[in-house]
């Protein structure tokens, strides 16, 4: 079975940093798309960053220059380094995995196109 487990969330003050981790187990294929998403109550899930097996990565405009995505292949862990956090970054953060590439018909894979999800980790940024 495929499992994704996020960790690293917490409460920080504005301007602080956090690193989220997503441990992936049970997935052994060469092709994948791994993504970080976030969601606040009453709003749609928002793509934050993604990492494809083709080496491509993207970061949402709202966090560009502050957040970075990376992966430790040997440990099958996906990271999201978050710097200069703002209250607007407060959300539940989820990692997701799909067996296809991140590029889908010229656009990045949307949240509804991922097969497996973690349970989420809460990030709260106070002003």
Tab-separated table of N, CA and C in Angstrom:
chain	number	residue	atom	x	y	z
A	1	UNK	N	0.829	-1.196	0.000
A	1	UNK	CA	0.000	0.000	0.000
A	1	UNK	C	0.861	1.242	0.000
A	2	UNK	N	0.335	2.273	-0.621
A	2	UNK	CA	1.048	3.536	-0.719
A	2	UNK	C	0.575	4.462	0.385
A	3	UNK	N	1.530	5.014	1.101
A	3	UNK	CA	1.211	5.927	2.194
A	3	UNK	C	2.062	7.177	2.086
A	4	UNK	N	1.463	8.304	2.426
A	4	UNK	CA	2.160	9.572	2.513
A	4	UNK	C	1.914	10.139	3.906
A	5	UNK	N	2.960	10.509	4.578
A	5	UNK	CA	2.841	11.034	5.928
A	5	UNK	C	3.605	12.351	6.024
A	6	UNK	N	2.863	13.420	6.290
A	6	UNK	CA	3.476	14.744	6.430
A	6	UNK	C	3.880	14.988	7.882
A	7	UNK	N	4.866	15.819	8.043
A	7	UNK	CA	5.285	16.261	9.372
A	7	UNK	C	5.976	17.602	9.240
A	8	UNK	N	6.196	18.245	10.376
A	8	UNK	CA	6.942	19.493	10.370
A	8	UNK	C	6.109	20.750	10.538
A	9	UNK	N	4.793	20.595	10.541
A	9	UNK	CA	3.961	21.767	10.735
A	9	UNK	C	4.060	22.302	12.151
A	10	UNK	N	3.481	23.466	12.366
A	10	UNK	CA	3.514	24.063	13.693
A	10	UNK	C	3.096	25.507	13.652
A	11	UNK	N	3.355	26.186	14.755
A	11	UNK	CA	3.003	27.599	14.882
A	11	UNK	C	4.276	28.425	14.925
A	12	UNK	N	4.322	29.441	14.087
A	12	UNK	CA	5.477	30.330	14.038
A	12	UNK	C	4.996	31.763	13.905
A	13	UNK	N	5.881	32.674	14.203
A	13	UNK	CA	5.553	34.082	14.006
A	13	UNK	C	5.885	34.495	12.581
A	14	UNK	N	5.254	35.560	12.170
A	14	UNK	CA	5.502	36.094	10.840
A	14	UNK	C	7.000	36.339	10.637
A	15	UNK	N	7.494	35.917	9.478
A	15	UNK	CA	8.911	36.035	9.193
A	15	UNK	C	9.716	34.797	9.512
A	16	UNK	N	9.099	33.854	10.205
A	16	UNK	CA	9.788	32.631	10.585
A	16	UNK	C	9.843	31.613	9.466
A	17	UNK	N	10.413	30.467	9.790
A	17	UNK	CA	10.613	29.409	8.807
A	17	UNK	C	10.145	28.064	9.353
A	18	UNK	N	9.730	27.210	8.453
A	18	UNK	CA	9.394	25.829	8.761
A	18	UNK	C	9.792	24.971	7.576
A	19	UNK	N	10.120	23.724	7.862
A	19	UNK	CA	10.360	22.762	6.800
A	19	UNK	C	9.396	21.598	6.973
A	20	UNK	N	8.562	21.396	5.982
A	20	UNK	CA	7.638	20.271	5.994
A	20	UNK	C	8.288	19.078	5.302
A	21	UNK	N	7.976	17.898	5.805
A	21	UNK	CA	8.458	16.662	5.207
A	21	UNK	C	7.283	15.778	4.858
A	22	UNK	N	7.446	15.003	3.810
A	22	UNK	CA	6.434	14.046	3.408
A	22	UNK	C	7.149	12.730	3.107
A	23	UNK	N	6.926	11.750	3.940
A	23	UNK	CA	7.532	10.438	3.744
A	23	UNK	C	6.614	9.575	2.899
A	24	UNK	N	7.152	9.068	1.810
A	24	UNK	CA	6.379	8.250	0.879
A	24	UNK	C	6.835	6.807	0.988
A	25	UNK	N	5.901	5.923	1.217
A	25	UNK	CA	6.220	4.503	1.272
A	25	UNK	C	5.304	3.720	0.346
A	26	UNK	N	5.813	2.629	-0.169
A	26	UNK	CA	5.009	1.730	-0.983
A	26	UNK	C	4.964	2.054	-2.458
A	27	UNK	N	5.593	3.130	-2.884
A	27	UNK	CA	5.580	3.507	-4.311
A	27	UNK	C	6.958	3.255	-4.881
A	28	UNK	N	7.017	2.389	-5.922
A	28	UNK	CA	8.325	1.968	-6.425
A	28	UNK	C	8.521	2.262	-7.911
A	29	UNK	N	7.653	3.032	-8.513
A	29	UNK	CA	7.746	3.287	-9.945
A	29	UNK	C	8.642	4.479	-10.248
A	30	UNK	N	9.125	4.530	-11.470
A	30	UNK	CA	10.054	5.593	-11.853
A	30	UNK	C	9.353	6.905	-12.154
A	31	UNK	N	8.129	6.841	-12.613
A	31	UNK	CA	7.409	8.055	-12.989
A	31	UNK	C	6.481	8.482	-11.860
A	32	UNK	N	6.479	9.777	-11.603
A	32	UNK	CA	5.632	10.281	-10.525
A	32	UNK	C	5.521	11.791	-10.627
A	33	UNK	N	4.549	12.288	-9.943
A	33	UNK	CA	4.438	13.712	-9.681
A	33	UNK	C	4.122	13.848	-8.197
A	34	UNK	N	4.931	14.599	-7.504
A	34	UNK	CA	4.725	14.855	-6.083
A	34	UNK	C	4.402	16.331	-5.897
A	35	UNK	N	3.396	16.586	-5.103
A	35	UNK	CA	2.993	17.965	-4.927
A	35	UNK	C	2.711	18.322	-3.483
A	36	UNK	N	2.872	19.607	-3.198
A	36	UNK	CA	2.425	20.180	-1.929
A	36	UNK	C	1.216	21.074	-2.211
A	37	UNK	N	0.184	20.894	-1.409
A	37	UNK	CA	-1.026	21.702	-1.518
A	37	UNK	C	-1.351	22.263	-0.139
A	38	UNK	N	-2.167	23.293	-0.131
A	38	UNK	CA	-2.639	23.818	1.142
A	38	UNK	C	-4.103	24.201	1.014
A	39	UNK	N	-4.754	24.192	2.152
A	39	UNK	CA	-6.186	24.495	2.154
A	39	UNK	C	-6.583	25.136	3.471
A	40	UNK	N	-7.408	26.164	3.351
A	40	UNK	CA	-8.028	26.766	4.525
A	40	UNK	C	-9.519	26.490	4.440
A	41	UNK	N	-10.187	26.443	5.572
A	41	UNK	CA	-11.624	26.131	5.559
A	41	UNK	C	-12.403	27.080	4.660
A	42	UNK	N	-13.250	26.515	3.846
A	42	UNK	CA	-14.096	27.313	2.981
A	42	UNK	C	-13.470	27.700	1.658
A	43	UNK	N	-12.222	27.304	1.460
A	43	UNK	CA	-11.554	27.634	0.207
A	43	UNK	C	-11.084	26.372	-0.494
A	44	UNK	N	-10.828	26.518	-1.791
A	44	UNK	CA	-10.343	25.377	-2.565
A	44	UNK	C	-8.897	25.058	-2.198
A	45	UNK	N	-8.552	23.812	-2.413
A	45	UNK	CA	-7.182	23.403	-2.183
A	45	UNK	C	-6.277	24.065	-3.217
A	46	UNK	N	-5.184	24.620	-2.768
A	46	UNK	CA	-4.289	25.403	-3.619
A	46	UNK	C	-2.962	24.675	-3.792
A	47	UNK	N	-2.514	24.581	-5.028
A	47	UNK	CA	-1.202	23.974	-5.280
A	47	UNK	C	-0.111	24.947	-4.851
A	48	UNK	N	0.822	24.467	-4.065
A	48	UNK	CA	1.916	25.301	-3.588
A	48	UNK	C	3.176	25.048	-4.410
A	49	UNK	N	3.481	23.777	-4.635
A	49	UNK	CA	4.694	23.423	-5.374
A	49	UNK	C	4.576	21.975	-5.811
A	50	UNK	N	5.332	21.621	-6.851
A	50	UNK	CA	5.350	20.218	-7.247
A	50	UNK	C	6.703	19.832	-7.800
A	51	UNK	N	6.909	18.516	-7.849
A	51	UNK	CA	8.211	17.966	-8.210
A	51	UNK	C	7.950	16.749	-9.080
A	52	UNK	N	8.411	16.782	-10.314
A	52	UNK	CA	8.159	15.687	-11.230
A	52	UNK	C	9.347	14.768	-11.402
A	53	UNK	N	9.069	13.544	-11.852
A	53	UNK	CA	10.138	12.588	-12.088
A	53	UNK	C	11.009	13.004	-13.262
A	54	UNK	N	10.518	13.943	-14.067
A	54	UNK	CA	11.348	14.468	-15.164
A	54	UNK	C	12.298	15.552	-14.674
A	55	UNK	N	12.282	15.816	-13.382
A	55	UNK	CA	13.163	16.825	-12.801
A	55	UNK	C	12.562	18.217	-12.750
A	56	UNK	N	11.382	18.375	-13.310
A	56	UNK	CA	10.759	19.697	-13.316
A	56	UNK	C	10.152	20.011	-11.954
A	57	UNK	N	10.259	21.258	-11.572
A	57	UNK	CA	9.627	21.720	-10.336
A	57	UNK	C	8.940	23.047	-10.618
A	58	UNK	N	7.880	23.298	-9.930
A	58	UNK	CA	7.241	24.609	-9.999
A	58	UNK	C	6.848	25.021	-8.593
A	59	UNK	N	6.755	26.317	-8.412
A	59	UNK	CA	6.336	26.901	-7.145
A	59	UNK	C	5.284	27.944	-7.480
A	60	UNK	N	4.218	27.986	-6.718
A	60	UNK	CA	3.149	28.946	-6.978
A	60	UNK	C	3.662	30.373	-6.838
A	61	UNK	N	3.077	31.248	-7.608
A	61	UNK	CA	3.503	32.651	-7.605
A	61	UNK	C	3.379	33.267	-6.215
A	62	UNK	N	2.389	32.824	-5.466
A	62	UNK	CA	2.139	33.408	-4.143
A	62	UNK	C	3.247	33.108	-3.134
A	63	UNK	N	4.051	32.099	-3.421
A	63	UNK	CA	5.113	31.725	-2.487
A	63	UNK	C	6.487	31.732	-3.130
A	64	UNK	N	6.553	32.131	-4.370
A	64	UNK	CA	7.827	32.122	-5.080
A	64	UNK	C	8.814	33.041	-4.393
A	65	UNK	N	10.046	32.543	-4.270
A	65	UNK	CA	11.072	33.320	-3.590
A	65	UNK	C	11.099	33.093	-2.096
A	66	UNK	N	10.062	32.449	-1.569
A	66	UNK	CA	10.009	32.156	-0.129
A	66	UNK	C	9.990	30.651	0.146
A	67	UNK	N	9.354	29.889	-0.710
A	67	UNK	CA	9.221	28.446	-0.528
A	67	UNK	C	10.071	27.719	-1.569
A	68	UNK	N	10.576	26.560	-1.200
A	68	UNK	CA	11.328	25.718	-2.124
A	68	UNK	C	10.961	24.255	-1.891
A	69	UNK	N	10.845	23.529	-2.987
A	69	UNK	CA	10.511	22.107	-2.904
A	69	UNK	C	11.744	21.293	-3.271
A	70	UNK	N	11.922	20.184	-2.592
A	70	UNK	CA	13.039	19.304	-2.905
A	70	UNK	C	12.683	17.883	-2.496
A	71	UNK	N	13.515	16.940	-2.951
A	71	UNK	CA	13.250	15.546	-2.638
A	71	UNK	C	14.548	14.826	-2.339
A	72	UNK	N	14.512	14.019	-1.315
A	72	UNK	CA	15.622	13.123	-1.003
A	72	UNK	C	15.258	11.758	-1.561
A	73	UNK	N	15.847	11.416	-2.692
A	73	UNK	CA	15.476	10.163	-3.348
A	73	UNK	C	15.826	8.937	-2.521
A	74	UNK	N	16.933	9.014	-1.812
A	74	UNK	CA	17.368	7.837	-1.065
A	74	UNK	C	16.409	7.518	0.076
A	75	UNK	N	15.778	8.564	0.602
A	75	UNK	CA	14.865	8.348	1.720
A	75	UNK	C	13.403	8.452	1.305
A	76	UNK	N	13.155	8.729	0.036
A	76	UNK	CA	11.785	8.902	-0.460
A	76	UNK	C	11.025	9.919	0.379
A	77	UNK	N	11.652	11.054	0.612
A	77	UNK	CA	11.024	12.127	1.376
A	77	UNK	C	10.961	13.380	0.513
A	78	UNK	N	9.815	13.995	0.516
A	78	UNK	CA	9.594	15.266	-0.173
A	78	UNK	C	9.603	16.366	0.876
A	79	UNK	N	10.283	17.464	0.566
A	79	UNK	CA	10.386	18.570	1.504
A	79	UNK	C	9.742	19.834	0.938
A	80	UNK	N	9.307	20.666	1.844
A	80	UNK	CA	8.884	22.019	1.480
A	80	UNK	C	9.525	22.962	2.489
A	81	UNK	N	10.538	23.676	2.026
A	81	UNK	CA	11.201	24.663	2.872
A	81	UNK	C	10.424	25.969	2.756
A	82	UNK	N	9.953	26.467	3.880
A	82	UNK	CA	9.136	27.680	3.870
A	82	UNK	C	9.836	28.758	4.685
A	83	UNK	N	10.201	29.843	4.022
A	83	UNK	CA	10.875	30.964	4.666
A	83	UNK	C	9.998	32.204	4.609
A	84	UNK	N	10.316	33.152	5.468
A	84	UNK	CA	9.594	34.440	5.507
A	84	UNK	C	8.085	34.189	5.514
A	85	UNK	N	7.661	33.353	6.402
A	85	UNK	CA	6.245	32.991	6.460
A	85	UNK	C	5.387	34.196	6.816
A	86	UNK	N	4.195	34.206	6.247
A	86	UNK	CA	3.240	35.292	6.446
A	86	UNK	C	1.943	34.702	7.000
A	87	UNK	N	1.142	35.506	7.688
A	87	UNK	CA	-0.144	34.993	8.202
A	87	UNK	C	-1.001	34.358	7.102
A	88	UNK	N	-0.870	34.864	5.881
A	88	UNK	CA	-1.648	34.314	4.763
A	88	UNK	C	-1.224	32.897	4.392
A	89	UNK	N	-0.098	32.442	4.917
A	89	UNK	CA	0.350	31.069	4.663
A	89	UNK	C	-0.297	30.071	5.611
A	90	UNK	N	-1.049	30.564	6.572
A	90	UNK	CA	-1.726	29.679	7.507
A	90	UNK	C	-2.702	28.779	6.766
A	91	UNK	N	-2.539	27.471	6.941
A	91	UNK	CA	-3.373	26.503	6.233
A	91	UNK	C	-2.994	25.098	6.682
A	92	UNK	N	-3.808	24.149	6.263
A	92	UNK	CA	-3.425	22.751	6.368
A	92	UNK	C	-2.656	22.418	5.095
A	93	UNK	N	-1.480	21.850	5.267
A	93	UNK	CA	-0.631	21.515	4.132
A	93	UNK	C	-0.660	20.008	3.897
A	94	UNK	N	-0.851	19.653	2.640
A	94	UNK	CA	-0.948	18.251	2.241
A	94	UNK	C	0.109	17.943	1.186
A	95	UNK	N	0.642	16.729	1.230
A	95	UNK	CA	1.420	16.272	0.094
A	95	UNK	C	0.605	15.238	-0.672
A	96	UNK	N	0.900	15.143	-1.950
A	96	UNK	CA	0.138	14.267	-2.829
A	96	UNK	C	1.058	13.629	-3.855
A	97	UNK	N	0.621	12.478	-4.327
A	97	UNK	CA	1.418	11.699	-5.279
A	97	UNK	C	0.521	11.184	-6.397
A	98	UNK	N	1.047	11.225	-7.609
A	98	UNK	CA	0.383	10.559	-8.720
A	98	UNK	C	1.421	9.855	-9.568
A	99	UNK	N	0.987	8.793	-10.247
A	99	UNK	CA	1.904	8.013	-11.066
A	99	UNK	C	2.189	8.619	-12.424
A	100	UNK	N	1.498	9.685	-12.781
A	100	UNK	CA	1.757	10.357	-14.043
A	100	UNK	C	2.718	11.511	-13.859
A	101	UNK	N	3.066	12.164	-14.960
A	101	UNK	CA	3.971	13.297	-14.890
A	101	UNK	C	3.243	14.533	-14.366
A	102	UNK	N	3.997	15.493	-13.922
A	102	UNK	CA	3.397	16.728	-13.437
A	102	UNK	C	2.799	17.563	-14.566
A	103	UNK	N	3.391	17.442	-15.751
A	103	UNK	CA	2.850	18.164	-16.897
A	103	UNK	C	1.677	17.372	-17.471
A	104	UNK	N	0.524	18.009	-17.573
A	104	UNK	CA	-0.677	17.395	-18.121
A	104	UNK	C	-1.252	18.367	-19.143
A	105	UNK	N	-1.137	18.008	-20.409
A	105	UNK	CA	-1.685	18.846	-21.486
A	105	UNK	C	-1.223	20.290	-21.357
A	106	UNK	N	0.067	20.461	-21.116
A	106	UNK	CA	0.640	21.796	-21.091
A	106	UNK	C	0.431	22.580	-19.806
A	107	UNK	N	-0.112	21.958	-18.815
A	107	UNK	CA	-0.299	22.635	-17.527
A	107	UNK	C	0.138	21.684	-16.426
A	108	UNK	N	0.285	22.213	-15.229
A	108	UNK	CA	0.674	21.380	-14.104
A	108	UNK	C	-0.541	20.618	-13.570
A	109	UNK	N	-0.266	19.423	-13.065
A	109	UNK	CA	-1.312	18.538	-12.552
A	109	UNK	C	-2.109	19.218	-11.438
A	110	UNK	N	-3.424	19.179	-11.566
A	110	UNK	CA	-4.288	19.794	-10.571
A	110	UNK	C	-4.576	18.865	-9.408
A	111	UNK	N	-5.103	19.428	-8.327
A	111	UNK	CA	-5.319	18.648	-7.111
A	111	UNK	C	-6.230	17.454	-7.345
A	112	UNK	N	-7.205	17.591	-8.220
A	112	UNK	CA	-8.147	16.494	-8.484
A	112	UNK	C	-7.524	15.385	-9.311
A	113	UNK	N	-6.284	15.595	-9.754
A	113	UNK	CA	-5.610	14.625	-10.610
A	113	UNK	C	-4.529	13.841	-9.890
A	114	UNK	N	-4.500	13.935	-8.588
A	114	UNK	CA	-3.563	13.162	-7.786
A	114	UNK	C	-4.293	11.974	-7.163
A	115	UNK	N	-3.597	10.846	-7.115
A	115	UNK	CA	-4.224	9.630	-6.618
A	115	UNK	C	-4.104	9.438	-5.111
A	116	UNK	N	-2.975	9.818	-4.555
A	116	UNK	CA	-2.727	9.529	-3.148
A	116	UNK	C	-2.410	10.808	-2.377
A	117	UNK	N	-2.925	10.859	-1.168
A	117	UNK	CA	-2.792	12.052	-0.331
A	117	UNK	C	-2.374	11.671	1.082
A	118	UNK	N	-1.634	12.574	1.707
A	118	UNK	CA	-1.358	12.436	3.114
A	118	UNK	C	-2.488	13.028	3.937
A	119	UNK	N	-2.330	12.945	5.251
A	119	UNK	CA	-3.393	13.401	6.139
A	119	UNK	C	-3.297	14.893	6.438
A	120	UNK	N	-2.177	15.504	6.098
A	120	UNK	CA	-2.014	16.944	6.283
A	120	UNK	C	-1.284	17.304	7.554
A	121	UNK	N	-0.675	18.476	7.540
A	121	UNK	CA	-0.014	19.021	8.717
A	121	UNK	C	-0.344	20.515	8.779
A	122	UNK	N	-0.717	20.976	9.943
A	122	UNK	CA	-1.191	22.348	10.105
A	122	UNK	C	-0.028	23.314	10.257
A	123	UNK	N	-0.106	24.402	9.534
A	123	UNK	CA	0.852	25.501	9.669
A	123	UNK	C	0.078	26.747	10.065
A	124	UNK	N	0.477	27.360	11.151
A	124	UNK	CA	-0.181	28.573	11.637
A	124	UNK	C	0.872	29.661	11.818
A	125	UNK	N	0.646	30.776	11.153
A	125	UNK	CA	1.579	31.893	11.211
A	125	UNK	C	0.870	33.071	11.857
A	126	UNK	N	1.420	33.556	12.947
A	126	UNK	CA	0.810	34.680	13.655
A	126	UNK	C	1.570	35.964	13.342
A	127	UNK	N	0.825	37.066	13.355
A	127	UNK	CA	1.431	38.355	13.012
A	127	UNK	C	2.061	39.010	14.218
